[in-house]
CSV table of C-alpha atoms in Angstrom, one decimal:
chain,number,residue,atom,x,y,z
I,36,MET,CA,-23.7,-19.2,5.5
I,37,ASP,CA,-20.0,-19.6,4.8
I,38,ASP,CA,-20.3,-18.7,1.1
I,39,SER,CA,-18.2,-15.5,0.7
I,40,ARG,CA,-20.1,-14.5,-2.4
I,41,GLU,CA,-23.0,-13.5,-0.1
I,42,LEU,CA,-20.7,-11.2,1.9
I,43,THR,CA,-19.3,-7.7,1.3
I,44,ALA,CA,-17.0,-5.7,3.4
I,45,GLN,CA,-17.8,-2.0,4.1
I,46,TRP,CA,-16.4,0.8,6.0
I,47,LEU,CA,-19.4,2.5,7.7
I,48,THR,CA,-19.8,5.6,9.8
I,49,TRP,CA,-21.5,5.3,13.2
I,50,GLY,CA,-24.5,7.2,11.8
I,51,GLU,CA,-24.9,4.6,9.1
I,52,ALA,CA,-24.2,1.5,11.2
I,53,ALA,CA,-24.9,2.2,14.9
I,54,ASP,CA,-28.2,0.3,15.0
I,55,GLY,CA,-26.8,-2.8,13.2
I,56,ILE,CA,-23.5,-2.9,15.2
I,57,LEU,CA,-25.2,-2.5,18.5
I,58,ALA,CA,-27.7,-5.2,17.7
I,59,LEU,CA,-24.8,-7.5,16.8
I,60,ARG,CA,-23.0,-6.6,20.0
I,61,ARG,CA,-26.1,-7.2,22.1
I,62,ARG,CA,-26.8,-10.6,20.5
I,63,VAL,CA,-23.2,-11.8,21.1
I,64,PHE,CA,-21.8,-10.0,24.1
I,65,MET,CA,-25.0,-9.6,26.1
I,66,GLU,CA,-27.0,-12.7,25.2
I,67,GLU,CA,-24.1,-15.2,24.9
I,68,MET,CA,-21.6,-13.7,27.3
I,69,SER,CA,-23.9,-11.9,29.8
I,70,TRP,CA,-22.1,-8.6,29.5
I,71,PRO,CA,-23.9,-5.6,31.0
I,72,GLU,CA,-25.3,-3.0,28.5
I,73,LYS,CA,-22.7,-0.4,29.4
I,74,ARG,CA,-19.8,-2.7,28.3
I,75,ILE,CA,-21.0,-2.9,24.7
I,76,HIS,CA,-20.6,0.9,24.2
I,77,ARG,CA,-17.4,2.8,23.6
I,78,ASP,CA,-17.3,6.6,24.2
I,79,ARG,CA,-15.5,7.0,20.9
I,80,ASP,CA,-17.9,4.9,18.8
I,81,PRO,CA,-19.3,8.0,17.0
I,82,ASP,CA,-15.8,8.8,15.7
I,83,GLY,CA,-14.6,5.2,15.3
I,84,LEU,CA,-13.6,3.5,12.1
I,85,HIS,CA,-16.0,0.6,11.7
I,86,LEU,CA,-15.3,-2.2,9.2
I,87,CYS,CA,-18.3,-4.5,8.8
I,88,ALA,CA,-19.1,-7.7,6.9
I,89,VAL,CA,-22.6,-7.4,5.5
I,90,SER,CA,-24.9,-10.1,4.1
I,91,GLY,CA,-28.4,-9.4,2.8
I,92,GLY,CA,-28.3,-5.9,4.3
I,93,GLU,CA,-27.5,-7.2,7.8
I,94,ILE,CA,-24.2,-6.6,9.6
I,95,VAL,CA,-23.0,-10.1,10.5
I,96,ALA,CA,-19.5,-9.2,11.7
I,97,ALA,CA,-17.8,-6.0,12.7
I,98,ILE,CA,-14.5,-4.7,14.2
I,99,SER,CA,-13.8,-1.1,15.3
I,100,ALA,CA,-10.7,1.1,15.5
I,101,TYR,CA,-10.4,4.2,17.6
I,102,VAL,CA,-7.8,6.9,17.0
I,103,TYR,CA,-6.4,8.7,20.0
I,104,GLU,CA,-4.3,11.9,19.9
I,105,PRO,CA,-1.2,12.1,22.1
I,106,GLY,CA,-2.1,12.8,25.6
I,107,ALA,CA,-5.7,11.5,25.4
I,108,PRO,CA,-7.0,10.7,28.9
I,109,GLU,CA,-8.2,7.3,27.8
I,110,LEU,CA,-4.5,6.4,27.2
I,111,ASP,CA,-3.5,7.4,30.7
I,112,ALA,CA,-6.3,5.2,32.1
I,113,LEU,CA,-4.7,2.2,30.3
I,114,ALA,CA,-1.2,3.1,31.6
I,115,LEU,CA,-0.1,3.9,28.0
I,116,SER,CA,2.6,6.5,28.0
I,117,ARG,CA,2.7,9.5,25.6
I,118,VAL,CA,4.0,8.8,22.1
I,119,GLU,CA,4.6,11.2,19.2
I,120,GLY,CA,1.8,10.3,16.9
I,121,PRO,CA,-1.7,8.7,17.0
I,122,SER,CA,-2.5,5.6,19.0
I,123,VAL,CA,-5.0,3.3,17.5
I,124,GLY,CA,-7.1,1.0,19.7
I,125,ILE,CA,-8.7,-2.1,18.1
I,126,GLY,CA,-11.8,-3.5,19.7
I,127,MET,CA,-15.4,-4.7,19.7
I,128,ARG,CA,-14.5,-7.6,17.4
I,129,VAL,CA,-17.8,-9.5,17.0
I,130,GLU,CA,-19.5,-11.9,14.6
I,131,LEU,CA,-22.6,-14.0,14.5
I,132,PRO,CA,-22.1,-17.6,15.6
I,133,GLU,CA,-22.9,-19.0,12.2
I,134,TYR,CA,-20.0,-17.1,10.7
I,135,ARG,CA,-17.3,-17.9,13.2
I,136,GLY,CA,-16.0,-20.9,11.4
I,137,ARG,CA,-15.4,-18.6,8.5
I,138,LEU,CA,-13.0,-16.5,10.7
I,139,LEU,CA,-14.7,-13.5,9.3
I,140,THR,CA,-13.4,-10.9,11.8
I,141,ALA,CA,-9.9,-12.3,11.5
I,142,GLU,CA,-10.0,-11.7,7.8
I,143,ILE,CA,-11.5,-8.2,7.7
I,144,GLY,CA,-9.5,-7.2,10.9
I,145,THR,CA,-6.3,-8.1,9.1
I,146,SER,CA,-7.1,-5.8,6.3
I,147,MET,CA,-8.1,-3.1,8.7
I,148,LEU,CA,-4.7,-3.3,10.5
I,149,ARG,CA,-2.9,-3.2,7.1
I,150,GLN,CA,-4.8,-0.2,5.8
I,151,ILE,CA,-4.5,1.8,9.0
I,152,SER,CA,-0.7,1.1,9.0
I,153,GLU,CA,-0.5,2.3,5.4
I,154,SER,CA,-2.6,5.4,5.7
I,155,LEU,CA,-2.4,6.7,9.3
I,156,LEU,CA,1.1,5.7,10.3
I,157,PRO,CA,0.2,5.1,14.0
I,158,ALA,CA,2.8,5.4,16.6
I,159,ARG,CA,1.1,2.6,18.5
I,160,PHE,CA,-1.6,0.0,18.2
I,161,PHE,CA,-3.2,-1.4,21.3
I,162,VAL,CA,-6.0,-3.7,22.4
I,163,TYR,CA,-7.4,-4.5,25.8
I,164,VAL,CA,-9.4,-7.6,26.9
I,165,HIS,CA,-11.7,-8.1,29.8
I,166,ALA,CA,-9.9,-10.5,32.2
I,167,ASP,CA,-13.2,-12.0,33.4
I,168,SER,CA,-14.4,-13.2,29.9
I,169,LEU,CA,-11.9,-12.8,27.1
I,170,LEU,CA,-8.6,-13.8,28.6
I,171,HIS,CA,-8.2,-16.5,26.0
I,172,LEU,CA,-7.7,-13.7,23.4
I,173,VAL,CA,-4.3,-12.8,24.9
I,174,ASP,CA,-2.6,-15.7,23.1
I,175,ARG,CA,-4.4,-14.8,19.9
I,176,TYR,CA,-3.2,-11.2,19.9
I,177,ALA,CA,0.3,-12.3,20.9
I,178,ARG,CA,0.4,-14.3,17.6
I,179,ARG,CA,-0.3,-11.1,15.8
I,180,ASN,CA,2.7,-9.4,17.5
I,181,PHE,CA,0.9,-7.6,20.3
I,182,SER,CA,2.9,-7.7,23.5
I,183,TYR,CA,1.7,-7.6,27.1
I,184,HIS,CA,1.8,-4.1,28.5
I,185,ALA,CA,-0.2,-3.9,31.7
I,186,GLN,CA,-3.2,-5.0,33.8
I,187,VAL,CA,-5.4,-2.2,34.9
I,188,GLY,CA,-8.6,-1.9,36.9
I,189,SER,CA,-9.9,-4.4,39.5
I,190,GLY,CA,-12.6,-7.0,39.9
I,191,ALA,CA,-15.0,-7.4,37.0
I,192,ASP,CA,-13.4,-4.3,35.4
I,193,THR,CA,-9.9,-5.7,35.2
I,194,LEU,CA,-8.4,-5.2,31.7
I,195,VAL,CA,-5.3,-6.8,30.1
I,196,VAL,CA,-3.6,-4.2,27.9
I,197,MET,CA,-1.5,-5.3,24.9
I,198,LYS,CA,0.4,-3.1,22.4
I,199,VAL,CA,2.6,-2.8,19.4
I,200,GLU,CA,5.0,0.1,19.7
I,201,GLY,CA,8.4,1.2,18.4
I,202,GLU,CA,9.6,1.7,14.8
I,203,GLU,CA,10.9,-1.9,14.3
I,204,GLU,CA,7.9,-3.5,15.9
I,205,LEU,CA,5.4,-1.5,13.9
I,206,GLU,CA,7.2,-2.2,10.7
I,207,ARG,CA,7.2,-6.0,11.5
I,208,PHE,CA,3.5,-5.7,12.4
I,209,TYR,CA,2.7,-4.0,9.1
I,210,LEU,CA,4.6,-6.5,7.0
I,211,GLN,CA,3.0,-9.4,8.8
I,212,HIS,CA,-0.5,-8.1,8.1
I,213,ARG,CA,0.3,-7.2,4.5
I,214,ASP,CA,1.5,-10.7,3.9
I,215,LEU,CA,-1.7,-12.2,5.6
I,216,THR,CA,-4.0,-10.0,3.4
I,217,ARG,CA,-2.2,-11.3,0.3
I,218,LYS,CA,-2.9,-14.9,1.5
I,219,TYR,CA,-6.5,-14.1,2.2
I,220,SER,CA,-6.8,-12.6,-1.3
I,221,ALA,CA,-5.2,-15.5,-3.0
I,222,ALA,CA,-7.6,-17.8,-1.2
I,223,GLY,CA,-10.6,-15.9,-2.6
I,224,GLY,CA,-11.2,-13.7,0.4
I,225,ILE,CA,-13.6,-10.7,0.7
I,226,PRO,CA,-12.2,-7.6,-1.0
I,227,VAL,CA,-12.1,-4.7,1.5
I,228,PRO,CA,-12.6,-1.2,0.1
I,229,SER,CA,-10.2,1.7,0.6
I,230,LEU,CA,-9.9,3.3,4.0
I,231,VAL,CA,-8.3,6.3,2.3
I,232,ARG,CA,-11.3,6.8,0.1
I,233,PHE,CA,-13.7,6.3,3.0
I,234,LEU,CA,-11.9,9.0,5.1
I,235,ALA,CA,-11.8,11.4,2.2
I,236,GLU,CA,-15.4,11.1,1.4
I,237,ASN,CA,-16.5,11.5,5.0
I,238,LYS,CA,-14.4,14.7,5.5
I,239,ARG,CA,-11.9,13.0,7.8
I,240,ALA,CA,-8.8,13.2,5.5
I,241,ASP,CA,-7.1,15.0,8.4
I,242,LEU,CA,-6.4,11.6,9.8
I,243,LEU,CA,-4.2,10.6,6.8
I,244,ALA,CA,-0.5,10.8,7.5
I,245,VAL,CA,0.3,12.8,4.3
I,246,THR,CA,3.4,14.5,5.8
I,247,GLY,CA,4.8,11.3,7.5
I,248,LEU,CA,4.3,9.2,4.4
I,249,GLY,CA,5.8,11.9,2.1
I,250,ALA,CA,8.9,11.9,4.3
I,251,GLU,CA,9.5,8.2,3.8
I,252,ASN,CA,11.7,7.1,0.9
I,253,HIS,CA,11.9,3.3,0.9
I,254,TYR,CA,13.6,3.4,-2.5
I,255,LEU,CA,16.7,5.4,-1.4
I,256,ARG,CA,16.8,4.3,2.3
I,257,GLU,CA,19.4,1.6,1.7
I,258,LEU,CA,20.9,2.8,-1.6
I,259,ARG,CA,23.8,5.2,-2.3
I,260,LEU,CA,22.9,7.9,-4.6
I,261,GLU,CA,26.3,8.1,-6.3
I,262,THR,CA,25.9,4.5,-7.5
I,263,GLU,CA,22.2,4.6,-8.1
I,264,ALA,CA,22.1,7.7,-10.3
I,265,PRO,CA,24.1,6.1,-13.1
I,266,ARG,CA,22.0,3.0,-13.0
I,267,LEU,CA,18.8,5.1,-13.2
I,268,ALA,CA,20.2,6.9,-16.3
I,269,SER,CA,21.0,3.6,-18.0
I,270,GLN,CA,17.6,2.2,-17.1
I,271,GLY,CA,16.0,5.4,-18.5
I,272,GLN,CA,17.6,4.9,-21.9
I,273,VAL,CA,16.4,1.3,-22.1
I,274,MET,CA,12.9,2.2,-21.0
I,275,LEU,CA,12.6,5.1,-23.4
I,276,ALA,CA,13.3,2.7,-26.3
I,277,GLU,CA,10.7,0.3,-24.9
I,278,GLN,CA,8.2,3.0,-24.2
I,279,ARG,CA,8.1,4.8,-27.6
I,280,ARG,CA,5.7,2.3,-29.1
I,281,ARG,CA,3.6,2.4,-26.0
I,282,LEU,CA,3.4,6.2,-26.0
I,283,SER,CA,2.4,6.2,-29.7
I,284,MET,CA,-0.5,3.8,-29.0
I,285,THR,CA,-1.9,5.8,-26.1
I,286,PRO,CA,-4.7,8.4,-26.7
I,287,PHE,CA,-3.0,11.4,-25.1
I,288,PRO,CA,-4.9,14.7,-25.3
I,289,PRO,CA,-3.7,17.0,-28.0
I,290,ALA,CA,-1.6,20.1,-27.2
I,291,PRO,CA,-1.9,22.6,-25.6
I,292,ALA,CA,-2.0,20.3,-22.6
I,293,SER,CA,0.0,19.8,-19.4
I,294,LEU,CA,1.9,16.8,-18.0
I,295,LEU,CA,3.1,16.2,-14.4
I,296,ASP,CA,5.7,13.5,-13.8
I,297,ILE,CA,5.6,12.2,-10.2
I,298,GLY,CA,8.8,10.8,-8.8
I,299,SER,CA,11.1,12.3,-11.5
I,300,GLY,CA,14.3,11.2,-9.7
I,301,PRO,CA,17.4,12.7,-11.4
I,302,GLY,CA,15.3,13.9,-14.3
I,303,ASP,CA,16.9,11.8,-17.1
I,304,TYR,CA,13.8,9.9,-18.1
I,305,LEU,CA,11.4,12.9,-18.0
I,306,ALA,CA,13.8,14.9,-20.1
I,307,ALA,CA,13.8,12.2,-22.7
I,308,VAL,CA,10.1,11.6,-22.7
I,309,ALA,CA,9.3,15.3,-22.9
I,310,GLY,CA,10.9,15.3,-26.3
I,311,GLU,CA,8.8,12.6,-27.7
I,312,ALA,CA,6.1,13.5,-30.3
I,313,PRO,CA,3.0,12.8,-28.2
I,314,PHE,CA,4.1,15.6,-25.8
I,315,SER,CA,5.0,18.2,-28.3
I,316,GLY,CA,3.5,21.5,-27.2
I,317,TYR,CA,2.9,20.2,-23.7
I,318,GLN,CA,3.7,22.1,-20.5
I,319,VAL,CA,5.9,19.6,-18.5
I,320,ARG,CA,6.7,19.6,-14.8
I,321,GLY,CA,8.3,17.0,-12.6
I,322,VAL,CA,8.0,16.6,-8.8
I,323,GLU,CA,10.5,14.7,-6.7
I,324,PRO,CA,10.6,14.3,-2.9
I,325,ALA,CA,14.3,13.5,-2.4
I,326,ALA,CA,16.4,16.6,-2.1
I,327,GLU,CA,19.5,15.2,-3.7
I,328,LEU,CA,17.7,13.8,-6.7
I,329,LEU,CA,15.8,17.0,-7.1
I,330,SER,CA,19.0,19.0,-7.1
I,331,ARG,CA,20.6,16.7,-9.7
I,332,ALA,CA,17.5,17.1,-12.0
I,333,ARG,CA,17.5,20.9,-11.7
I,334,GLU,CA,21.2,21.1,-12.4
I,335,ALA,CA,21.2,18.7,-15.4
I,336,TYR,CA,18.0,20.0,-17.0
I,337,PRO,CA,17.6,23.7,-16.2
I,338,GLU,CA,15.2,24.1,-19.1
I,339,LEU,CA,12.6,21.8,-17.3
I,340,ASP,CA,10.5,22.7,-14.3
I,341,PHE,CA,11.3,20.4,-11.3
I,342,ARG,CA,9.7,21.0,-7.9
I,343,GLU,CA,9.7,19.4,-4.5
I,344,GLY,CA,6.7,17.1,-4.0
I,345,SER,CA,5.7,13.5,-3.4
I,346,ALA,CA,3.1,11.2,-4.8
I,347,TYR,CA,0.9,12.0,-1.7
I,348,ALA,CA,1.3,15.8,-1.9
I,349,THR,CA,2.3,17.4,-5.2
I,350,ASP,CA,1.3,20.9,-4.3
I,351,GLU,CA,-0.5,21.2,-7.6
I,352,PRO,CA,-3.9,23.0,-8.0
I,353,ASP,CA,-7.1,20.9,-8.3
I,354,SER,CA,-7.9,19.6,-11.8
I,355,SER,CA,-4.9,21.3,-13.3
I,356,ARG,CA,-3.2,18.5,-15.3
I,357,ASP,CA,-4.2,16.6,-18.4
I,358,VAL,CA,-1.6,13.8,-18.0
I,359,ILE,CA,0.2,12.3,-15.0
I,360,THR,CA,3.1,10.0,-15.5
I,361,ALA,CA,4.5,7.8,-12.7
I,362,SER,CA,7.4,5.5,-13.7
I,363,PHE,CA,8.7,3.1,-11.2
I,364,VAL,CA,6.9,4.9,-8.4
I,365,PHE,CA,4.0,2.8,-7.2
I,366,ILE,CA,6.2,-0.2,-6.3
I,367,HIS,CA,8.0,2.1,-3.7
I,368,LEU,CA,4.8,3.5,-2.0
I,369,ARG,CA,3.5,2.3,1.3
I,370,SER,CA,0.1,3.8,0.5
I,371,PRO,CA,-0.9,3.5,-3.1
I,372,ASP,CA,-4.4,4.6,-2.3
I,373,LEU,CA,-3.3,7.9,-0.9
I,374,ALA,CA,-1.3,8.5,-4.1
I,375,LEU,CA,-4.4,7.7,-6.2
I,376,LEU,CA,-6.4,10.2,-4.1
I,377,GLU,CA,-3.9,12.9,-4.9
I,378,MET,CA,-3.7,12.0,-8.5
I,379,ARG,CA,-7.5,12.1,-8.8
I,380,ARG,CA,-7.4,15.6,-7.2
I,381,ILE,CA,-5.0,17.1,-9.7
I,382,LEU,CA,-6.1,15.4,-12.9
I,383,ARG,CA,-8.8,17.0,-15.0
I,384,PRO,CA,-11.8,14.8,-15.7
I,385,GLY,CA,-11.0,12.6,-18.7
I,386,GLY,CA,-7.2,13.0,-18.0
I,387,LEU,CA,-4.8,10.1,-18.2
I,388,LEU,CA,-2.7,8.5,-15.6
I,389,TYR,CA,0.2,6.7,-17.3
I,390,VAL,CA,1.9,4.1,-15.0
I,391,VAL,CA,5.1,2.1,-15.8
I,392,ASP,CA,6.4,-0.4,-13.2
I,393,ALA,CA,7.9,-3.8,-12.6
I,394,ASN,CA,5.6,-6.6,-11.6
I,395,ASP,CA,7.5,-9.1,-9.4
I,396,ALA,CA,4.5,-11.5,-9.6
I,397,THR,CA,5.7,-12.2,-13.2
I,398,PHE,CA,9.3,-13.1,-12.2
I,399,ALA,CA,10.5,-16.4,-13.6
I,400,GLY,CA,13.8,-18.1,-12.7
I,401,PRO,CA,15.5,-20.8,-10.7
I,402,GLU,CA,14.2,-21.7,-7.3
I,403,VAL,CA,16.9,-20.0,-5.3
I,404,VAL,CA,16.4,-16.7,-7.2
I,405,ARG,CA,12.6,-16.9,-6.7
I,406,ARG,CA,13.2,-17.4,-3.0
I,407,MET,CA,15.4,-14.3,-3.0
I,408,MET,CA,12.7,-12.3,-4.6
I,409,GLN,CA,10.1,-13.6,-2.2
I,410,ALA,CA,12.3,-12.7,0.8
I,411,TYR,CA,12.8,-9.2,-0.5
I,412,ASN,CA,9.1,-8.7,-1.1
I,413,ARG,CA,8.2,-9.9,2.4
I,414,ALA,CA,10.7,-7.4,3.9
I,415,TYR,CA,10.2,-4.3,1.7
I,416,ALA,CA,7.8,-1.7,2.8
I,417,GLY,CA,7.0,-0.8,-0.8
I,418,ASP,CA,5.0,-3.2,-2.9
I,419,ARG,CA,6.5,-4.7,-6.0
I,420,LEU,CA,3.4,-6.8,-6.5
I,421,ILE,CA,1.1,-3.7,-6.6
I,422,LEU,CA,0.3,-3.9,-10.4
I,423,ASN,CA,-1.8,-7.0,-9.8
I,424,ASP,CA,-4.1,-5.0,-7.5
I,425,LEU,CA,-3.8,-1.5,-9.0
I,426,PRO,CA,-6.7,-1.7,-11.5
I,427,ARG,CA,-9.1,-2.6,-8.6
I,428,ARG,CA,-7.7,0.1,-6.4
I,429,ALA,CA,-7.7,2.7,-9.2
I,430,GLN,CA,-11.3,2.0,-10.0
I,431,GLU,CA,-12.3,3.0,-6.5
I,432,PHE,CA,-10.9,6.4,-7.1
I,433,GLY,CA,-12.7,6.9,-10.4
I,434,PHE,CA,-10.0,5.6,-12.8
I,435,GLU,CA,-10.8,3.1,-15.6
I,436,LEU,CA,-8.0,1.1,-17.2
I,437,VAL,CA,-8.0,1.9,-20.9
I,438,ARG,CA,-4.7,0.4,-22.1
I,439,GLN,CA,-2.4,-2.2,-20.7
I,440,PHE,CA,1.0,-3.3,-22.1
I,441,SER,CA,3.6,-5.8,-20.9
I,442,THR,CA,7.2,-6.2,-21.9
I,443,THR,CA,9.3,-9.2,-20.7
I,444,VAL,CA,12.9,-8.3,-19.8
I,445,ARG,CA,15.1,-11.4,-19.9
I,446,ASP,CA,18.7,-12.4,-20.2
I,447,GLY,CA,20.1,-14.1,-23.3
I,448,GLY,CA,21.2,-10.9,-25.0
I,449,GLY,CA,24.6,-9.5,-25.7
I,450,ALA,CA,26.6,-6.3,-24.8
I,451,ARG,CA,23.7,-4.1,-26.0
I,452,PRO,CA,20.0,-4.6,-25.3
I,453,VAL,CA,18.1,-6.4,-28.0
I,454,PHE,CA,14.5,-5.2,-28.5
I,455,GLY,CA,11.9,-7.6,-29.8
I,456,GLU,CA,8.1,-7.7,-29.9
I,457,ASP,CA,7.2,-7.0,-26.3
I,458,GLU,CA,10.6,-8.2,-25.2
I,459,ILE,CA,14.0,-6.9,-24.2
I,460,ARG,CA,17.0,-9.2,-24.0
I,461,LEU,CA,19.9,-8.2,-21.9
I,462,GLY,CA,23.4,-9.7,-21.3
I,463,LYS,CA,23.6,-11.9,-18.3
I,464,ALA,CA,25.4,-9.4,-16.1
I,465,ASP,CA,23.1,-6.5,-17.1
I,466,ALA,CA,20.0,-8.7,-16.4
I,467,TRP,CA,21.3,-9.5,-12.9
I,468,SER,CA,22.1,-5.8,-12.3
I,469,LEU,CA,18.3,-5.2,-12.4
I,470,LEU,CA,18.0,-7.2,-9.2
I,471,SER,CA,21.0,-5.6,-7.4
I,472,PHE,CA,18.7,-3.6,-5.1
I,473,VAL,CA,17.9,-6.8,-3.3
I,474,ARG,CA,21.4,-6.9,-1.7
I,475,THR,CA,20.7,-3.6,0.1
I,476,GLN,CA,17.5,-4.8,1.9
I,477,PRO,CA,18.3,-5.7,5.5
I,478,GLY,CA,18.1,-9.4,6.0
I,479,CYS,CA,18.5,-10.2,2.3
I,480,ALA,CA,22.3,-10.1,1.8
I,481,GLU,CA,22.9,-13.8,2.4
I,482,ILE,CA,20.2,-15.0,0.1
I,483,PHE,CA,21.3,-12.5,-2.5
I,484,GLU,CA,24.8,-13.9,-2.5
I,485,GLU,CA,23.6,-17.5,-2.7
I,486,ALA,CA,21.3,-16.6,-5.7
I,487,GLN,CA,24.0,-14.6,-7.4
I,488,GLN,CA,26.5,-17.4,-7.2
I,489,HIS,CA,23.9,-19.9,-8.6
I,490,TYR,CA,22.9,-17.6,-11.4
I,491,PHE,CA,26.5,-17.0,-12.7
I,492,ALA,CA,27.6,-20.6,-12.2
I,493,THR,CA,24.8,-22.1,-14.2
I,494,GLU,CA,23.0,-21.6,-17.5
I,495,CYS,CA,19.8,-20.7,-15.8
I,496,GLN,CA,17.7,-17.8,-17.1
I,497,ILE,CA,15.6,-15.1,-15.4
I,498,SER,CA,12.8,-12.8,-16.6
I,499,LEU,CA,10.5,-10.1,-15.3
I,500,ASN,CA,7.7,-8.1,-16.9
I,501,ILE,CA,7.6,-4.4,-17.1
I,502,GLU,CA,4.0,-3.3,-17.4
I,503,THR,CA,2.4,-0.1,-18.6
I,504,HIS,CA,-1.1,0.8,-17.3
I,505,VAL,CA,-3.0,3.7,-18.8
I,506,TYR,CA,-6.0,4.9,-16.7
I,507,ARG,CA,-8.6,7.6,-17.6
I,508,LEU,CA,-10.2,9.6,-14.9
I,509,ARG,CA,-13.9,9.3,-15.4
I,510,THR,CA,-15.7,12.5,-16.1
I,511,ASP,CA,-18.4,11.7,-13.5
I,512,THR,CA,-15.8,11.5,-10.7
I,513,PRO,CA,-16.5,13.9,-7.9
């Protein structure tokens, strides 16, 4: 019964799953806990987001989420004040007795909370428990950062309401559940499919927080542009030298063709890449969400077309591009799935998505520097470990991985970068400068200083892989 290979996780509509979910609720809530029939139903079940664990065609565990618009009367009934943005209620967590030792709903529920945080940007999460039968759950939810809010109702209908609300609390809640999903995955947990894809395919993409996510800029939030722009220009020069061979080995479509670069920054890298042989005769455009970077790109490269746009909303026509490039973009996104949805929309069938990013999972170095990187990755709302998971995610959106390259960047070089076979050697100071972003992350300054002192006081070495993924959009993708 506990063999996870027998189980799959599925997002299901109420039309698909009502019979199975209600049968499960009756078996557990009514037969075991003596609930009345009316308590196992929620008015919003038809519009709920239902994540189920399925074995042999039977739903053996389920958890549901309900999205409430500001001012919804159900919120007033729970003494929840108005907030600017959706409130998401989590409830009806249920699993068959033989699966409880597996903590199945805890696992899939953790992924649900992570994915809702990434794609809907709720202004509040809340739960309520029936005081007459489920009061023991209050401590369990408190360990997941829900705080006591109110007690409403009376007698058998008394409810204890708990919530997560406020920018800092929601960010802490998201990072906690992201970290937990990584631990479940590392332990061989059940892969949970994309909520973004489920919503898009069921014509509920209006729930996706495209505007709110596009307004986020985790990359620049703690950085100063006047110091970051020169670093980006220097990084671009090194990466172009590294990328030339990768570009020549990639089956780009012949001209005439079009390329869209997402997250062009100050434009230096796109300007250099656009002049490479594989893109001769291409129509090239870059999109960038940060106004200051976009202004710099337009001023520095007036011959190129730079427009405002994010990875989530490029404002490009459907099926209009042959190639999309995204360099050092995915590691800064809260919702990679939403970006993949947009990239699928604008690529022509058979088109290529060309991704270049750092993979912090490959970092090697002394213990104190590893602890610094781990602290940063726990605290950063982007995901510098995304490349390990990107092939699986991309496949859900119709992309197949057709090329993959890896270059190890390490110290041990001199004043100028030394390029070898799948390797770049930098001088000690230049290698450390690649990690300078860690200092700016709140809560990481102290560990950064400790790691920096150790690094320059010893003969230790550090290395990190830069990976290139080339994906082709399948021609049968809807």
